[in-house]
CSV table of C-alpha atoms and ligand atoms in Angstrom, one decimal:
chain,number,residue,atom,x,y,z
A,1,MET,CA,-23.3,9.3,14.6
A,2,GLU,CA,-20.7,10.1,17.2
A,3,THR,CA,-17.7,7.9,17.4
A,4,THR,CA,-18.1,5.7,20.5
A,5,ASP,CA,-14.3,5.7,21.0
A,6,LYS,CA,-14.1,9.4,21.4
A,7,LEU,CA,-17.0,9.5,23.7
A,8,ASP,CA,-15.8,6.6,25.7
A,9,ARG,CA,-12.6,8.6,26.4
A,10,ALA,CA,-14.6,11.6,27.4
A,11,PHE,CA,-16.2,9.7,30.2
A,12,ARG,CA,-13.3,7.6,31.2
A,13,PRO,CA,-12.3,8.0,34.9
A,14,GLN,CA,-8.8,9.4,35.1
A,15,THR,CA,-7.5,7.9,38.2
A,16,LEU,CA,-8.1,4.6,40.2
A,17,ALA,CA,-9.9,6.6,42.8
A,18,ASP,CA,-12.2,7.9,40.1
A,19,CYS,CA,-13.2,4.5,38.9
A,20,LEU,CA,-16.3,3.0,40.4
A,21,GLY,CA,-16.8,-0.7,41.1
A,22,GLN,CA,-14.2,-3.5,40.7
A,23,ASN,CA,-13.3,-2.8,44.3
A,24,GLU,CA,-11.0,-5.7,45.0
A,25,ILE,CA,-9.0,-5.1,41.9
A,26,ARG,CA,-8.8,-1.4,42.4
A,27,GLN,CA,-7.6,-1.9,46.0
A,28,ASN,CA,-5.0,-4.3,44.9
A,29,LEU,CA,-3.8,-2.0,42.2
A,30,GLN,CA,-3.5,0.9,44.7
A,31,VAL,CA,-1.3,-1.3,46.9
A,32,TYR,CA,0.9,-2.2,43.9
A,33,VAL,CA,1.3,1.5,43.0
A,34,ALA,CA,2.1,2.5,46.6
A,35,ALA,CA,4.6,-0.4,46.9
A,36,ALA,CA,6.2,0.3,43.5
A,37,LYS,CA,6.6,4.0,44.4
A,38,ALA,CA,8.2,3.1,47.7
A,39,ARG,CA,10.6,0.8,46.0
A,40,ASN,CA,11.1,3.1,43.1
A,41,GLU,CA,10.4,0.3,40.8
A,42,PRO,CA,7.7,-0.3,38.2
A,43,ILE,CA,4.6,-2.4,38.9
A,44,GLU,CA,4.9,-6.1,37.9
A,45,HIS,CA,3.3,-7.0,34.6
A,46,LEU,CA,-0.5,-7.6,34.9
A,47,LEU,CA,-3.1,-9.3,32.9
A,48,PHE,CA,-6.7,-7.9,32.9
A,49,CYS,CA,-9.4,-10.4,31.8
A,50,GLY,CA,-13.0,-10.0,31.2
A,51,PRO,CA,-15.7,-9.2,28.6
A,52,ALA,CA,-15.8,-6.0,26.5
A,53,GLY,CA,-16.8,-2.8,28.1
A,54,LEU,CA,-16.1,-3.7,31.7
A,55,GLY,CA,-13.2,-1.2,32.1
A,56,LYS,CA,-9.9,-3.0,31.2
A,57,THR,CA,-8.6,0.0,29.1
A,58,THR,CA,-10.0,2.4,31.7
A,59,LEU,CA,-8.2,0.7,34.6
A,60,ALA,CA,-4.9,0.6,32.7
A,61,GLY,CA,-5.1,4.3,31.9
A,62,ALA,CA,-6.0,5.1,35.5
A,63,LEU,CA,-3.0,3.0,36.7
A,64,ALA,CA,-0.6,4.8,34.3
A,65,ALA,CA,-1.9,8.2,35.6
A,66,ASP,CA,-1.4,7.1,39.2
A,67,MET,CA,2.1,5.9,38.4
A,68,GLY,CA,2.8,9.2,36.7
A,69,GLY,CA,3.7,7.3,33.6
A,70,GLN,CA,2.5,7.3,30.0
A,71,LEU,CA,0.0,4.7,28.5
A,72,ILE,CA,1.3,3.3,25.3
A,73,THR,CA,-1.4,1.2,23.6
A,74,VAL,CA,-1.0,-1.5,21.0
A,75,ASN,CA,-3.7,-3.8,19.7
A,76,ALA,CA,-2.3,-7.3,19.4
A,77,ALA,CA,-4.6,-8.2,16.5
A,78,SER,CA,-3.1,-5.4,14.3
A,79,VAL,CA,0.5,-6.0,15.2
A,80,LYS,CA,1.8,-7.4,11.9
A,81,ASN,CA,5.4,-8.3,12.8
A,82,LYS,CA,8.2,-8.2,15.4
A,83,ASP,CA,9.4,-4.8,14.2
A,84,GLU,CA,6.1,-3.2,15.0
A,85,LEU,CA,6.0,-4.7,18.5
A,86,ARG,CA,9.7,-3.8,19.0
A,87,ILE,CA,8.9,-0.1,18.1
A,88,ALA,CA,6.2,0.0,20.7
A,89,ILE,CA,8.4,-1.6,23.3
A,90,LEU,CA,11.3,0.8,22.7
A,91,LYS,CA,8.9,3.7,23.1
A,92,CYS,CA,8.3,2.8,26.7
A,93,GLY,CA,10.3,4.8,29.2
A,94,ARG,CA,10.7,4.3,33.0
A,95,GLY,CA,7.3,4.0,34.7
A,96,ASP,CA,5.3,3.8,31.5
A,97,ILE,CA,2.7,1.2,30.8
A,98,LEU,CA,2.5,-0.7,27.6
A,99,PHE,CA,-1.1,-1.7,27.2
A,100,ILE,CA,-1.4,-4.8,24.9
A,101,ASP,CA,-5.1,-5.1,24.1
A,102,GLU,CA,-6.5,-8.5,23.0
A,103,ILE,CA,-3.1,-10.0,23.9
A,104,HIS,CA,-4.5,-13.5,23.1
A,105,ALA,CA,-4.3,-12.5,19.3
A,106,LEU,CA,-0.6,-11.9,19.4
A,107,LYS,CA,1.1,-14.2,16.9
A,108,ARG,CA,3.6,-16.8,18.1
A,109,PRO,CA,6.9,-15.1,17.2
A,110,MET,CA,5.7,-11.9,18.9
A,111,GLN,CA,4.7,-13.8,22.0
A,112,GLU,CA,8.1,-15.3,22.2
A,113,MET,CA,9.7,-11.9,21.9
A,114,LEU,CA,7.5,-10.6,24.7
A,115,TYR,CA,8.7,-13.5,27.0
A,116,THR,CA,12.3,-12.2,26.9
A,117,VAL,CA,11.1,-8.7,27.4
A,118,MET,CA,9.1,-9.6,30.5
A,119,GLU,CA,11.6,-12.0,31.9
A,120,ASP,CA,14.9,-10.3,31.3
A,121,SER,CA,14.0,-6.7,30.5
A,122,ARG,CA,15.9,-7.1,27.3
A,123,ILE,CA,15.2,-6.9,23.6
A,124,GLU,CA,17.2,-7.9,20.5
A,125,VAL,CA,17.8,-5.2,18.1
A,126,GLY,CA,19.8,-6.4,15.1
A,127,SER,CA,22.7,-8.3,16.6
A,128,ASP,CA,22.5,-6.3,19.9
A,129,SER,CA,20.7,-7.1,23.0
A,130,ILE,CA,19.4,-3.9,24.6
A,131,HIS,CA,18.5,-3.4,28.3
A,132,LEU,CA,15.0,-1.9,28.5
A,133,ALA,CA,13.8,0.9,30.8
A,134,ALA,CA,11.7,-0.3,33.8
A,135,PHE,CA,8.2,-0.3,32.4
A,136,THR,CA,5.1,-2.4,33.0
A,137,ILE,CA,3.2,-4.5,30.5
A,138,ILE,CA,-0.6,-4.8,31.0
A,139,GLY,CA,-2.2,-7.4,28.8
A,140,ALA,CA,-5.9,-7.2,28.3
A,141,THR,CA,-8.0,-10.1,27.0
A,142,THR,CA,-11.6,-11.0,26.5
A,143,HIS,CA,-10.5,-14.7,26.1
A,144,GLN,CA,-8.3,-15.8,28.8
A,145,GLY,CA,-8.6,-19.4,27.7
A,146,LYS,CA,-6.9,-18.5,24.4
A,147,LEU,CA,-3.8,-17.3,26.1
A,148,SER,CA,-0.8,-19.8,26.3
A,149,LYS,CA,0.3,-21.0,29.7
A,150,PRO,CA,3.8,-19.6,29.4
A,151,MET,CA,2.3,-16.3,28.6
A,152,ARG,CA,-0.1,-16.3,31.6
A,153,GLU,CA,2.6,-17.3,33.9
A,154,ARG,CA,4.8,-14.3,33.2
A,155,PHE,CA,2.2,-11.9,34.7
A,156,GLY,CA,2.7,-11.0,38.3
A,157,ASP,CA,-1.2,-10.9,38.8
A,158,ILE,CA,-4.2,-11.8,36.8
A,159,CYS,CA,-7.1,-9.5,37.5
A,160,GLU,CA,-10.5,-10.8,36.4
A,161,LEU,CA,-13.0,-8.1,36.1
A,162,ARG,CA,-16.5,-8.9,37.1
A,163,PRO,CA,-19.9,-7.6,36.0
A,164,TYR,CA,-21.1,-4.4,37.8
A,165,SER,CA,-23.8,-4.4,40.3
A,166,LEU,CA,-26.9,-2.3,39.8
A,167,PRO,CA,-25.9,0.3,42.4
A,168,GLU,CA,-22.4,0.6,40.9
A,169,LEU,CA,-23.8,1.0,37.3
A,170,THR,CA,-26.4,3.5,38.6
A,171,SER,CA,-23.6,5.7,40.0
A,172,ILE,CA,-21.6,5.4,36.8
A,173,VAL,CA,-24.8,6.5,34.8
A,174,GLN,CA,-25.4,9.4,37.3
A,175,ARG,CA,-21.8,10.6,37.1
A,176,ALA,CA,-21.8,10.6,33.3
A,177,ALA,CA,-25.2,12.4,33.1
A,178,GLY,CA,-23.8,15.0,35.5
A,179,LYS,CA,-20.8,15.5,33.0
A,180,MET,CA,-23.3,15.8,30.1
A,181,SER,CA,-25.5,18.2,32.1
A,182,PHE,CA,-28.2,15.8,31.5
A,183,GLU,CA,-30.9,15.8,34.2
A,184,LEU,CA,-31.9,12.3,35.1
A,185,THR,CA,-34.0,11.1,38.2
A,186,PRO,CA,-32.4,8.5,40.3
A,187,GLN,CA,-35.1,6.1,39.1
A,188,GLY,CA,-34.2,7.1,35.5
A,189,ALA,CA,-30.5,6.3,36.1
A,190,MET,CA,-31.5,3.0,37.7
A,191,GLU,CA,-33.7,2.1,34.8
A,192,ILE,CA,-30.7,2.6,32.5
A,193,ALA,CA,-28.5,0.5,34.7
A,194,THR,CA,-31.0,-2.3,34.8
A,195,ARG,CA,-31.0,-2.6,31.0
A,196,ALA,CA,-27.1,-2.3,30.6
A,197,GLN,CA,-26.1,-6.0,30.9
A,198,SER,CA,-24.0,-5.2,33.9
A,199,THR,CA,-21.6,-3.3,31.6
A,200,PRO,CA,-20.5,0.3,31.9
A,201,ARG,CA,-20.0,0.8,28.1
A,202,ILE,CA,-23.6,-0.2,27.5
A,203,ALA,CA,-24.9,1.9,30.4
A,204,LEU,CA,-23.1,4.9,29.0
A,205,ARG,CA,-24.4,4.3,25.5
A,206,ILE,CA,-28.0,4.2,26.6
A,207,THR,CA,-27.3,7.3,28.8
A,208,ARG,CA,-26.2,9.2,25.6
A,209,ARG,CA,-29.2,8.1,23.6
A,210,ALA,CA,-31.6,9.2,26.5
A,211,ARG,CA,-29.8,12.5,26.5
A,212,ASP,CA,-30.4,12.9,22.7
A,213,PHE,CA,-34.0,12.2,23.1
A,214,ALA,CA,-34.3,14.5,26.0
A,215,LEU,CA,-32.7,17.2,23.9
A,216,ALA,CA,-34.8,16.6,20.9
A,217,THR,CA,-38.1,16.5,22.9
A,218,LYS,CA,-37.1,19.4,25.1
A,219,THR,CA,-37.5,17.1,28.1
A,220,LEU,CA,-35.9,18.8,31.1
A,221,VAL,CA,-35.8,15.9,33.5
A,222,ALA,CA,-35.6,12.3,32.3
A,223,THR,CA,-37.7,10.0,34.6
A,224,HIS,CA,-37.8,6.2,34.4
A,225,GLU,CA,-40.9,6.4,32.2
A,226,PHE,CA,-38.9,8.6,29.8
A,227,VAL,CA,-36.0,6.1,29.8
A,228,GLN,CA,-38.4,3.2,29.2
A,229,GLN,CA,-39.8,5.1,26.1
A,230,VAL,CA,-36.2,5.8,24.9
A,231,CYS,CA,-35.3,2.1,25.3
A,232,LYS,CA,-38.4,1.0,23.4
A,233,LYS,CA,-37.3,3.3,20.5
A,234,ILE,CA,-33.8,2.0,20.4
A,235,GLY,CA,-34.8,-1.5,20.8
A,236,ILE,CA,-33.5,-2.4,24.2
A,237,ASP,CA,-36.0,-4.5,26.2
A,238,ALA,CA,-36.5,-4.7,30.0
A,239,ALA,CA,-33.9,-7.5,30.4
A,240,GLY,CA,-31.3,-5.5,28.4
A,241,LEU,CA,-31.5,-7.5,25.2
A,242,ASP,CA,-30.9,-5.6,22.0
A,243,PRO,CA,-32.3,-6.5,18.6
A,244,ILE,CA,-29.5,-8.8,17.7
A,245,ALA,CA,-29.8,-10.7,20.9
A,246,ARG,CA,-33.5,-11.2,20.3
A,247,ARG,CA,-32.9,-12.3,16.8
A,248,VAL,CA,-30.5,-15.0,18.1
A,249,LEU,CA,-33.1,-16.0,20.7
A,250,ARG,CA,-35.9,-16.1,18.1
A,251,LEU,CA,-33.9,-18.1,15.6
A,252,LEU,CA,-33.2,-20.7,18.3
A,253,ALA,CA,-36.9,-20.8,19.3
A,254,GLU,CA,-38.0,-21.2,15.7
A,255,LYS,CA,-35.4,-24.0,15.1
A,256,GLY,CA,-36.4,-25.8,18.2
A,257,ARG,CA,-33.1,-27.7,18.3
A,258,ALA,CA,-29.6,-27.3,19.2
A,259,THR,CA,-27.8,-25.0,16.7
A,260,GLY,CA,-24.1,-24.1,16.5
A,261,LEU,CA,-22.8,-20.5,16.8
A,262,GLN,CA,-21.5,-20.7,13.2
A,263,ALA,CA,-24.9,-21.6,11.8
A,264,ILE,CA,-26.6,-18.9,13.9
A,265,ALA,CA,-24.1,-16.3,12.7
A,266,ALA,CA,-24.4,-17.4,9.0
A,267,GLN,CA,-28.3,-17.3,9.1
A,268,LEU,CA,-28.4,-13.9,10.7
A,269,GLY,CA,-25.7,-12.5,8.5
A,270,GLU,CA,-23.5,-11.5,11.4
A,271,ALA,CA,-19.9,-12.1,12.2
A,272,LEU,CA,-19.2,-15.2,14.4
A,273,GLU,CA,-17.2,-13.0,16.8
A,274,THR,CA,-20.2,-10.7,17.3
A,275,ILE,CA,-22.4,-13.6,18.3
A,276,GLU,CA,-19.6,-15.3,20.4
A,277,ASP,CA,-18.3,-12.2,22.2
A,278,CYS,CA,-21.2,-9.8,22.4
A,279,VAL,CA,-24.4,-11.8,22.3
A,280,GLU,CA,-24.0,-15.3,23.6
A,281,PRO,CA,-22.3,-14.6,27.1
A,282,PHE,CA,-25.2,-12.4,28.2
A,283,LEU,CA,-28.0,-14.8,26.9
A,284,LEU,CA,-26.2,-17.6,28.7
A,285,ALA,CA,-25.8,-15.6,31.9
A,286,GLN,CA,-29.6,-14.7,31.8
A,287,GLY,CA,-30.5,-18.3,31.5
A,288,PHE,CA,-32.1,-17.5,28.2
A,289,ILE,CA,-30.1,-20.1,26.2
A,290,GLU,CA,-28.1,-23.2,27.1
A,291,ARG,CA,-25.1,-24.8,25.7
A,292,GLU,CA,-25.4,-28.4,24.5
A,293,GLN,CA,-23.0,-30.6,22.7
A,294,ALA,CA,-24.6,-30.0,19.3
A,295,GLY,CA,-25.0,-26.3,19.8
A,296,ARG,CA,-27.2,-23.7,21.7
A,297,VAL,CA,-30.8,-24.2,22.6
A,298,VAL,CA,-33.4,-21.7,23.9
A,299,THR,CA,-34.6,-22.3,27.5
A,300,THR,CA,-38.2,-22.0,28.7
A,301,LYS,CA,-37.2,-18.7,30.3
A,302,GLY,CA,-35.8,-17.5,27.0
A,303,ALA,CA,-38.9,-18.5,25.1
A,304,ALA,CA,-41.1,-16.8,27.8
A,305,HIS,CA,-39.0,-13.6,27.5
A,306,LEU,CA,-39.6,-13.5,23.7
A,307,ARG,CA,-43.4,-13.6,24.3
A,308,THR,CA,-43.4,-10.9,26.9
A,309,CYS,CA,-40.7,-8.5,26.0
A,310,GLY,CA,-43.0,-6.4,23.8
A,311,PHE,CA,-40.8,-6.5,20.7
A,312,VAL,CA,-41.5,-8.4,17.5
A,313,ASN,CA,-38.0,-8.0,16.1
B,1,ADP,N1,-15.1,1.5,36.8
B,1,ADP,C1,-15.6,2.4,35.9
B,1,ADP,N2,-16.1,3.5,36.4
B,1,ADP,C2,-16.7,4.4,35.5
B,1,ADP,N3,-16.7,4.2,34.2
B,1,ADP,C3,-16.2,3.1,33.6
B,1,ADP,C4,-15.6,2.1,34.5
B,1,ADP,N4,-15.2,1.1,33.7
B,1,ADP,C5,-15.4,1.4,32.5
B,1,ADP,N5,-16.0,2.6,32.4
B,1,ADP,C6,-16.5,3.2,31.2
B,1,ADP,O1,-17.1,2.2,30.3
B,1,ADP,C7,-16.5,2.4,29.0
B,1,ADP,C8,-15.8,1.1,28.5
B,1,ADP,O2,-14.7,0.8,29.3
B,1,ADP,P1,-13.3,0.3,28.7
B,1,ADP,O3,-12.3,0.5,29.7
B,1,ADP,O4,-13.2,0.8,27.3
B,1,ADP,O5,-13.7,-1.3,28.7
B,1,ADP,P2,-12.9,-2.5,28.1
B,1,ADP,O6,-11.5,-2.0,27.8
B,1,ADP,O7,-12.9,-3.6,29.1
B,1,ADP,O8,-13.6,-3.0,26.8
B,1,ADP,C9,-15.6,3.6,29.1
B,1,ADP,O9,-16.2,4.7,28.4
B,1,ADP,C10,-15.3,3.9,30.5
B,1,ADP,O10,-15.4,5.3,30.7
B,2,MG,MG1,-10.6,-1.8,25.9
């Protein structure tokens, strides 16, 4: 199986103008870039918030390219100590962007170190305090609520990415299909977009699977019927639910009472984070489940979907 990361990069827009959707954020970012260039200063530190796959990493990369700087990435969850963070910070030159992914996971001592960096452009190295090059920190988080207030307040702007519209996702699919030399009708592209949970990463994954099936079956042009058949094979239903989302829904329907996320995860043998971050938000947004004090319950709409989705698993 291809590595998603590598492929994600292959289809990543390179500049802000290349990105589709997120228009308000993109326009603001373009203003910040122009202003920073006019003042010959870096952009202020920014926070990107939103669910996985909406384009936080992509926008940071595009911003770095537009600024003419490097993108230096660290994942907060794997930064073990202050030394590791210090090394990443000291790598940043003028105009570079330090992208701190999942910044809510940064441990306390490292958060405090970041405060001084963000506020005074200084860092302690041994007994010295070194003045840092003018660079920008972009923090990304899927859990804005888990970020401390002092951390949030040190960012010049908080950009909340929103779900993509059907036309935006359709364009993203069409552009990616073009790059893969995969012939897809406009209705085929829209069918993919419809099932992509408003998320580019999911849309691109379905597009790649549809291309695989087209190649294997020597299908020259993928129509919306073809996409529907592929989705049936890979377990994605018309509402965009995947097998794990349907298993969660089915479990709740069978229980018939409020069930906590932890119990759901344990019974399905899945990680709590998977259910919490990748499954629950979409089921809630679709109105298929509801949050109650004692846990999650399936709604009438959710139960009806299970009966009509055409999948037994
Ligand atoms: N605005 C966009 N236009 C086109 N493709 C996008 C856009 N946003 C994201 N993508 C694509 O979706 C995938 C996931 O985006 P990514 O930036 O990794 O999301 P996040 O960092 O928020 O999890 C990437 O392959 C990227 O190419
Ligand atoms: Mg990312």
